[in-house]
Amino acid sequence: MTDTTNTPHRHIPDRLDNPVKSAVFSWETLLVLVGVAIFTANAFASPYFLNEWSLSDLTFNFTEKAVIALAMALLIISGEIDLSVAAIIALASTLMGMAVQWGVPTPGLVAIGIGVGLACGAFNGFLVTGLKLPSIVVTIGTMSLFRGLSYAILGDQAYGGYPADFSWLGQGYVWWVISFELVFFIAAAIVFWFVLHRTNFGRRIFAIGNNALAAQFSGVRVARIKFVLFCLTGLMSGIAAVMLTARLGSTRPSIAQGWELEVITMVVLGGVSILGGAGSILGVVLAALIMGLVTFGLGLLNVPGIVMSIFIGGLLISVIALPILYRMWKERRQ
Amino acid sequence: MKLITTLAVTTALAAVLAAAPAYAQTRIALVVKSLGNGFFEAAARGAEEAAEEIGDVEIIYTGPTEPTAEAQIEVVNSLIAQQVDAIAISANDPDALVPALQRAMQRGITVISWDSGVAAEGREMHLNPSGNDLIGNTIIKLAADHLPEGGDVAILSATATATNQNIWIEEAEKVLPNYPGINLVATVYGDDQSDKSYREAQGLISSYPELKAIIAPTTVGIVAAAQAVTDAGKIGEINVTGLALPSEMAAHIKSGASHSFAIWNPIDLGYSATHIAYALATDAATAEPGSVIPIGRVGEVTIGEDGQAAMAEPFTYDASNIDEYSSIF
Amino acid sequence: MTQPLLTLSGISKSFPGVRALHDVSLELYPGQVTALIGENGAGKSTLVKILTGIYQPDEGSITVKGEAVSLPTAHAAFGRGITAIHQETVLFDELTVAENVFLGHAPRTRFGLIDWGRMRAEAASLLQSMGAGIDPDVKLKELGIAKKHLVGLARALSIDADIVIMDEPTAALSQKEIEDLYVLVELLKQDGKAILFISHKFDEIYRIADRFTVFRDGEMVGKGMIAETAQDAIVRMMVGRSVDHIYPKTQAQIGETVLTVEGLSHPTEFADISFELKRGEILGFYGLVGAGRTEVMQALFGITRPSAGRITVEGREVAPKSAADAIEAGIVYVPEERGRQGVVIGLPIFQNVSLPSLRRTSGNGVLRLAEEFRLARTYTERLDLRASSLSQDVGTLSGGNQQKVVIAKWLATNPRVIILDEPTKGIDIGSKAAVHAFMSELVGQGLCVIMVSSELPEVMGMSDRIVVMREGRIAGIFDNKGLDPVTLVETAAGIRSQAA
Amino acid sequence: MIRFFKQREVMLLAIIAIIVALVTTRSSGFGTPRNLAAVFNDTAVLAMLACGQLLVILTRSIDLSVAANLALTGMIAAMINAAMPGVPVEVLIVGCVVVGGLLGAFNGVLVWKLNIPPIVVTLGTLTIYRGAVFLVSGGTWVNAVDMSDRFKELTRLVFLGLPMLSWFAIVVIALFVLLMARTSLGRSFYAAGINPTAATYAGIDVGKTKFIAFTISGMVAGLAGYLWVSRYVIASVDVARGLELQVVAACVIGGVSIAGGIGTVGGAVLGALFLGVINNALPVIGVSPFWQMAISGAAIITAVIFNARGERKRGRIILKSAEAA
C-alpha cells in the first residue's frame, strides 16, 4: 500500500453506469413525458389545437422568455441569480424607442437593444463580482433601478413608430409557419447546449456552482466567469427586448412586467438546481415548451390567465416535490 | 406525473363535452384589460344580456391576469386559434396589440375595440363609452359645480400609460378656460393600485393646503382618494369626484366625501359592444364612416370619420340616486 | 470498582450502503478519561453523533447512571448530562461569547425571558475560572481559533454535564493551548466527570487517558487500561497489522534553487518572509496555529494579495494575482480544508483531476472526455486511489482518497513547486503513510515540496529544512540534521529566538 | 461589534431624519408630528411584514409569498364580513392570523420536510395564493358598501393620537423585539442562520426553526391582510401586488444579511420606514412620481454596498477561519 511505484496499479474504470440507462431515468425524460401528456391532452381538449398556425402561435408564448432562460440557466448553475432581466428588457426597449425618435435605422436599434442589455448585465456583474455582493439583493435593487429609469424617461408616454423591417424580428416568419423568434431560439439553444456541455467554459461553470472556493483553488477564474455570465444574461435580455419590442411595435415602461419569475420558473422546472451546480440546457428547452403548451392549451379553453398561473405554480412545486416524496416513500418501505 | 395526466385528460374531456354544441353559434370574445375588475365584470354581464337577446351567440369573456399588452396578445393568439367570429377588446396598449389583431382580421375575424381603444389599423371600429370631449368636460364640471368661487383641484389618474385616462385628462385641460377660478394644480398617478393611489391622494392633501377637489377618472383611484380624504378628516373641505361605479362609491357619497361622480353604464357598454360585434361579424352592418349600427335597448351609434363611435353621455350619480344604482353595478 | 456512568452495548448503525457501527460497546467511568481510538472511518464520529442525539442507533441500548435511556434529539442528550466539544468549533460567529456559552440553556427571569445580565455575569465567571481572559460581550468572530475552543469548552462546562465528549479537541490548538487544555481535563476529572477523549495523537493519549477503546471498521476491537498496554499493541489493534515506516523519508538529490521568496509582506497577515527552496527538497513550515503559515502559502498561490515582496520561480519573477496565475508559474497548493478548498464535491473524480488542466485536455476550448479520462487515470492510479469508477462523485470518497484526488489534480499540471498544507490532517494512518511515501517519490523525481504541518513528528520526519513562523514572521530556519525538537517548539512559542 | 451594529441603526435613523428635514424645508407640512404619524401609519403594514420576513431571512430563507398571502387572507376576511356582518371583527382578525399562519406553514412544510429551496417554494406559492384570490372571489371586488362599519373603522379609531393601524404595528413590532431578544425561540433563528451545524449540536432543529419562521411570517401576513383591506376598504385580486419585493428591500436596507444570521427588528423596521418616507416625500416635493422606482432601486443598491462594507470590517482576515463550519 505504501509502495506506489513498483506494483501494478489497480485499474479504475471510466464509468459504471450504462449511459443509456442513466439517460432513461433522467429529469429530461420526465419532462418529455409531461410534455407529451400535455400535448395529447391539448389535442383532445380543443379541436383548434392541431393546426400549424396554432402551433406556430404557441411558440410566441415562450420564445422570448426562453431565450433569457438559456442564459439564466448558466447563471443559476454557477450559483448566482438575476432578477433584473425583465427590467433590463424595459430599459433596453425604452432606449430603442428613444433612438427611433432620432431616426436610427433597424441595425442601429438592434445594436442599441443588445448594447443596453449587455451594459446592464455588466453593471450587475460588477456589483456581484467586483464588490462581492449577493446577487439576489443586487438584482432586486437593479430590477427597480432599470425599470425605474425606464419610467423616469418615458413617464406616461409610449414610444412607437418602429420601422417596418424592424418589426420582422418579432413578427416575421423565416419559412412557412416557422417564425424568426423560434429559429433564433433553437439556434441559441444549440449554442448554449454546446457551450455548457461541451466546452471548458461550461465545465468551469459546473465546478463553480458545486464549490466556488475549490474551483478558485483549482485555477478557475471564478469572478471573471461569473461576470461573463451576468453579461451574457444581460445580452440575452437585450436580444429578448429587441424581439419583444419588434413584436409589440411599441414601448411602455411596464413592458415584460413579471417576466423574471416566469424565466426562473422555466429554468427550475427544467431541472436546474436553484442551489447551483446541476442542470441541462435540454431540460430548460423542454420546460419552456411545457410552459408554452400549458398556457396556450389553457388559453384555448379560455381558462383565465390567473388560473393558468396557479397551474404553473403548482407544476413548479409538484415536479420538484413528487420525486422527493417518491424517494421518501420508497425509503420508508425499505 | 400521474396526477398531472389525469388532470389534463379530465379537463380535456370536460372541455370537449362543453364545447360540442358551440359550433353553430356566433362566438364573440369579450377581451378585457385584466380579469378581476368590477367594471369589466359588469360589462361581461351586459354582453351576456345581449347574447341572450340575439339568440345564437356565445360570449367568451376573457383577459389576462396582469394588465399588460404581452399577456393580452397571448389571449388574442389563443382566440385566433379558436377561430372565434369576433373579438371585442379593451386594450392595454393602443399600438402593441395591432399586429396580433391584424392577424386576427386577416383570418376573417371581426375586431372592434371598446372602452380603451386600439390604433385604427388594428380594428374595424372603436366604441367609446362616451365622447372623450364629453368625459373630459364632465369630470371638470363635476368639480366646478360644487366650487362656485373656484379653487385648486388636482387629478389622480390610473397608470401613466392608460390610453383613455390620458385622453380624458387632455380633454379636461382643454376645457379648463371655460371654468374660471378652477385651478388645476397637479396630476398624479396611482397606477390603479389602492395603496399607491391612497398615498398619492395623501400627498396631494398635504402638499396643497388649499385643495378643494380631487378628480379621479378611474375607479380604484376615486375610492382610494375618498378614503384618504375621509381619513384626513377633510370631508366637506375636499370633494372627491371623477368616474366610478355606484356600488364602489355608495359609502363615500353617504359620508359626504364625494358629492357626485359620473360613469357610463358598463353593462350597457358590454351590451353595445356585443351588438356591434355581432352586426359586423354577420355582415348585418359594415364598419365605415357614417354607417349607423343599432344597439338594442341602448339605441344606435354612428361611426365617425375616425372609425370611432360614442355610446352615450356619462351619467351623474349623487345622494339622490345612488341607492337606486349601487345594487345594480 | 466503580460503576460506569454511561454504558453503550450492542450499538449498530447503518446508512444506505454503509455499515457504520456494528455491535459496539463502550463504558465511561466517573473521574476517568477514556480514549476512543481508531482510524478515520472506524465509526468514531457516528458514535459521537449517537451519544449527542444527532443519530439514532438501529440496535443496542444506552444506559446512563444505571437507567436505560433513549436520546431522540440533541436536547434529550443535553437533558441526560451529555455534552460534546467538537472537532471543529461548532459555534456561532455572529453571537456574543456569553450567548455562545448559554445558547439553549440561558438563565431566565421570572417571566421566562432570557436574563442577559445574569447570562453575562455567569459567562464571565466561568471563563475566569478557566483562566481564559475573554470578554463575554465580544462577538465570537473576533476571537482566534484557540479562544473559540475555550468558549466551546466553557459551553460544555456551563451545561454542568456529567459526561463530556471531546472530539479531537487539540487538532487546531497550539502546544501551549494544548497544555492549558490538559489542565482543564484534570479539573474535570477531579469533578468526577466521565470523559470520552477522541484523538489520533498517541503522545497525548498516553499523557491524559486512563482507559482506551479501539474501533476498527465500525467494530470494537479492544479495550483496556492505558497504563497496562504498550503503544504498538494499540496501533496493531487500530490497523490490524503493524506499521513500520510511518515516515519513509528518503534523501533525494538536492539541486539548484527553484523558488525564491524575498521580503514578502501583507498588511495584516505576515511580514518580511524570505526563503529559498531547492530542487529535490522538502521544506517544512512549522509554527503555532495562526502564525501566518497558511496565509503565506495562499499568497504564493495567488489567493491572498501580498503588499510587497518578490517571488521567483526558476529565475523568472512571478506575481500571481490568482490561483490560475500561480498554476501557470508552476506553483500548486494542496489546501488544509480539503472539503471546502480542495475537491469540488458534486463533480466526478475525473473532472476534479482535469479541472486545472482543461486547457491541455481540450481542443480549442472544446472538451475531449477521452483525454480527461486518460489524464485522470494516469495520476489517480499512480496514487493508488480506491474508487469504483472515475465517474464517481468525489464526495463519496473517504478523506484520504479525496486527498489523493487533490494531489493527482496537481501532478497532472506538471508543477515545479507543490505546497502541501497540513497534508495528513484528519486522514487515517494508511493514507497518511501513502501521502508521505508519495512526497518522497516526488522529490526523488526532482520536484520540490513545501509542507505546512503542526505535527512535530511529521515535520521532523519528512523535512530537509524547517522554517518556523511566529506571529506572521519567520522566527528561524533550521537544517533538520540532528535538530532537537525542543528547539523548534521553543522557537515557535517565542521562548527562544534564532538568527537564521 | 454590538456597538457597531447599533451605530448602523442610528445611522439609518439619521439618514431618515435628514431626508425628513430636507423635505420639510421644501414643504413645511412634511415634518410636522401629525404628518410623520401619517407616514408611520402608511408604513405600518410594510414594517410588520418586514419583521416577519426578518425571521425567514435570518434562517437563510426567503418568503416571496407574503403579499399574495396578504391578498388571499384579506379577501377571505372581506368576503366573510360581507356575507356575515354579524361575525365580530375580532374573530375575523384571529381567523386572518390563523389562515395566514396556515399558508405560511404550507411554505414551511415544503422547506422543512421536503427540503425544497425556499425561493422555489415561495415562487410557486406566490402564484398559487394569488390565483386562489381569484378563485375564491370569482374575480369580483369587495367594496366599501359591502363591509360592515366596524370592519372599516377598527383600523382608524384614534387612540392616544394614533390610529389603531399604527398601534397594531407598534404592538407587533414590540412582540417581535421581545421574541428576538428575550426568548430562546428568537435566539434560535439567529443560531440556525449563523451556523446550522452548530445549531443542530445545540439542540435546535434547524428545519423546524425554518418552519416556525415561515409560519410566523404567514401569521403576520394574515393579520396584514385584514389591516390592508380595512384601511383601503377594498379587496381585489390585485391587492398589494409586488409588495413582497418591497418587504425584502426593507430588510436589506435595514441591514439584514441575505446570507442569514445577521439582522435586527430595529433594522427591519427602519428599513421599512426609510422606504415609507421616500414614498411619501416624493409627491410632496414635487419629484415626478416616475422617479420613485429608480430612487428606491438606487437606495437598495447603496444599502447593500454599505452593509457589505460593514460586515467586512474585521481585524485579521484569515481565509480559513472566515467560515468555521
Short mmCIF file of C-alpha atoms in Angstrom, two decimals, chain C residues 22-184:
data_model
loop_
_atom_site.label_atom_id
_atom_site.label_comp_id
_atom_site.label_asym_id
_atom_site.label_seq_id
_atom_site.Cartn_x
_atom_site.Cartn_y
_atom_site.Cartn_z
CA HIS C 22 -21.74 -2.98 14.29
CA ASP C 23 -22.44 -4.27 17.77
CA VAL C 24 -20.11 -1.91 19.59
CA SER C 25 -19.95 -1.32 23.30
CA LEU C 26 -18.35 1.36 25.41
CA GLU C 27 -18.20 2.29 29.08
CA LEU C 28 -17.31 5.64 30.57
CA TYR C 29 -16.31 5.86 34.24
CA PRO C 30 -16.64 8.88 36.53
CA GLY C 31 -13.41 10.72 37.14
CA GLN C 32 -11.66 8.95 34.28
CA VAL C 33 -10.67 9.76 30.74
CA THR C 34 -11.46 7.07 28.21
CA ALA C 35 -9.64 7.45 24.89
CA LEU C 36 -11.52 6.37 21.79
CA ILE C 37 -9.01 5.36 19.16
CA GLY C 38 -9.45 4.35 15.56
CA GLU C 39 -8.58 5.24 12.01
CA ASN C 40 -10.79 7.59 10.07
CA GLY C 41 -13.93 5.81 9.05
CA ALA C 42 -13.71 3.48 12.03
CA GLY C 43 -17.04 4.84 13.28
CA LYS C 44 -15.92 7.28 15.98
CA SER C 45 -17.88 10.25 14.63
CA THR C 46 -21.00 8.16 14.22
CA LEU C 47 -20.72 7.09 17.81
CA VAL C 48 -20.36 10.70 18.96
CA LYS C 49 -23.46 11.62 16.96
CA ILE C 50 -25.41 8.80 18.59
CA LEU C 51 -24.30 9.91 22.04
CA THR C 52 -25.30 13.52 21.36
CA GLY C 53 -28.70 12.65 19.95
CA ILE C 54 -27.99 13.59 16.33
CA TYR C 55 -28.29 9.98 15.06
CA GLN C 56 -30.47 7.17 16.34
CA PRO C 57 -28.90 3.70 16.63
CA ASP C 58 -30.59 0.91 14.72
CA GLU C 59 -29.97 -1.50 17.58
CA GLY C 60 -28.50 -1.50 21.03
CA SER C 61 -29.02 0.19 24.35
CA ILE C 62 -27.70 3.24 26.13
CA THR C 63 -27.58 3.31 29.91
CA VAL C 64 -26.86 6.48 31.86
CA LYS C 65 -26.35 6.11 35.63
CA GLY C 66 -27.92 2.68 35.55
CA GLU C 67 -31.04 3.85 33.75
CA ALA C 68 -31.82 2.79 30.19
CA VAL C 69 -32.39 5.92 28.10
CA SER C 70 -33.09 6.96 24.53
CA LEU C 71 -31.64 10.12 23.03
CA PRO C 72 -34.03 11.15 20.26
CA THR C 73 -32.73 14.74 19.96
CA ALA C 74 -29.71 16.80 20.85
CA HIS C 75 -31.86 18.36 23.51
CA ALA C 76 -32.55 14.99 25.12
CA ALA C 77 -28.80 14.28 25.27
CA PHE C 78 -28.38 17.65 26.99
CA GLY C 79 -31.02 16.64 29.47
CA ARG C 80 -29.09 13.47 30.31
CA GLY C 81 -25.98 15.48 31.08
CA ILE C 82 -24.08 14.56 27.94
CA THR C 83 -22.17 17.28 26.14
CA ALA C 84 -19.61 17.38 23.39
CA ILE C 85 -16.78 19.64 22.24
CA HIS C 86 -16.40 19.06 18.58
CA GLN C 87 -13.52 18.64 16.23
CA GLU C 88 -14.16 21.97 14.58
CA THR C 89 -15.51 24.88 16.54
CA VAL C 90 -19.21 24.44 16.05
CA LEU C 91 -20.30 27.73 17.48
CA PHE C 92 -21.90 30.97 16.32
CA ASP C 93 -19.62 33.66 14.93
CA GLU C 94 -22.18 36.43 14.94
CA LEU C 95 -23.30 35.94 18.55
CA THR C 96 -21.50 37.13 21.67
CA VAL C 97 -19.27 34.87 23.71
CA ALA C 98 -21.80 34.83 26.55
CA GLU C 99 -24.58 33.74 24.26
CA ASN C 100 -22.42 31.07 22.68
CA VAL C 101 -21.84 29.65 26.13
CA PHE C 102 -25.51 29.70 27.10
CA LEU C 103 -27.44 29.25 23.86
CA GLY C 104 -30.30 26.87 24.52
CA HIS C 105 -29.98 26.95 28.32
CA ALA C 106 -29.79 30.64 29.11
CA PRO C 107 -30.72 31.86 32.59
CA ARG C 108 -34.30 33.11 32.70
CA THR C 109 -36.10 35.90 34.50
CA ARG C 110 -39.25 35.31 36.49
CA PHE C 111 -41.28 35.74 33.32
CA GLY C 112 -39.40 33.06 31.46
CA LEU C 113 -37.46 35.57 29.38
CA ILE C 114 -33.73 35.43 28.79
CA ASP C 115 -31.85 37.22 31.55
CA TRP C 116 -28.98 38.84 29.69
CA GLY C 117 -27.42 40.37 32.80
CA ARG C 118 -27.12 37.07 34.62
CA MET C 119 -26.00 35.33 31.45
CA ARG C 120 -23.12 37.75 31.00
CA ALA C 121 -22.12 37.54 34.65
CA GLU C 122 -22.18 33.75 34.70
CA ALA C 123 -20.25 33.52 31.45
CA ALA C 124 -17.64 35.93 32.76
CA SER C 125 -17.12 33.99 35.98
CA LEU C 126 -16.99 30.68 34.12
CA LEU C 127 -14.36 31.96 31.70
CA GLN C 128 -12.44 33.43 34.59
CA SER C 129 -12.41 30.11 36.41
CA MET C 130 -10.91 28.54 33.29
CA GLY C 131 -8.20 31.15 33.26
CA ALA C 132 -9.32 32.47 29.89
CA GLY C 133 -9.28 36.23 29.62
CA ILE C 134 -12.18 36.52 27.20
CA ASP C 135 -14.70 39.35 27.29
CA PRO C 136 -18.17 37.76 27.30
CA ASP C 137 -19.59 40.68 25.30
CA VAL C 138 -17.44 40.41 22.19
CA LYS C 139 -18.70 38.56 19.18
CA LEU C 140 -17.20 35.14 18.71
CA LYS C 141 -15.86 36.04 15.28
CA GLU C 142 -13.46 38.45 16.94
CA LEU C 143 -11.63 35.55 18.58
CA GLY C 144 -8.92 33.29 17.22
CA ILE C 145 -9.46 29.59 16.80
CA ALA C 146 -7.87 28.63 20.11
CA LYS C 147 -10.04 31.02 22.07
CA LYS C 148 -13.07 29.76 20.24
CA HIS C 149 -12.18 26.32 21.51
CA LEU C 150 -12.06 27.65 25.02
CA VAL C 151 -15.51 29.14 24.54
CA GLY C 152 -16.66 25.74 23.34
CA LEU C 153 -15.24 24.22 26.47
CA ALA C 154 -16.90 26.85 28.63
CA ARG C 155 -20.15 25.97 26.93
CA ALA C 156 -19.64 22.31 27.78
CA LEU C 157 -18.90 23.20 31.39
CA SER C 158 -21.88 25.54 31.65
CA ILE C 159 -24.22 22.70 30.90
CA ASP C 160 -22.93 21.06 34.06
CA ALA C 161 -22.72 17.76 32.26
CA ASP C 162 -21.58 14.52 33.83
CA ILE C 163 -20.33 13.13 30.56
CA VAL C 164 -18.03 15.23 28.37
CA ILE C 165 -17.10 14.10 24.88
CA MET C 166 -14.01 15.71 23.37
CA ASP C 167 -13.70 15.01 19.67
CA GLU C 168 -10.09 15.74 18.67
CA PRO C 169 -10.04 18.86 20.84
CA THR C 170 -6.35 19.56 20.24
CA ALA C 171 -6.41 19.31 16.45
CA ALA C 172 -6.38 23.06 15.95
CA LEU C 173 -4.57 24.10 19.09
CA SER C 174 -1.01 25.22 19.60
CA GLN C 175 1.31 23.45 22.03
CA LYS C 176 0.72 25.98 24.79
CA GLU C 177 -3.02 25.84 24.41
CA ILE C 178 -2.90 22.07 24.47
CA GLU C 179 -1.10 22.25 27.81
CA ASP C 180 -3.83 24.53 29.14
CA LEU C 181 -6.43 22.08 27.92
CA TYR C 182 -4.77 19.23 29.78
CA VAL C 183 -5.08 21.24 32.98
CA LEU C 184 -8.79 21.68 32.34
#
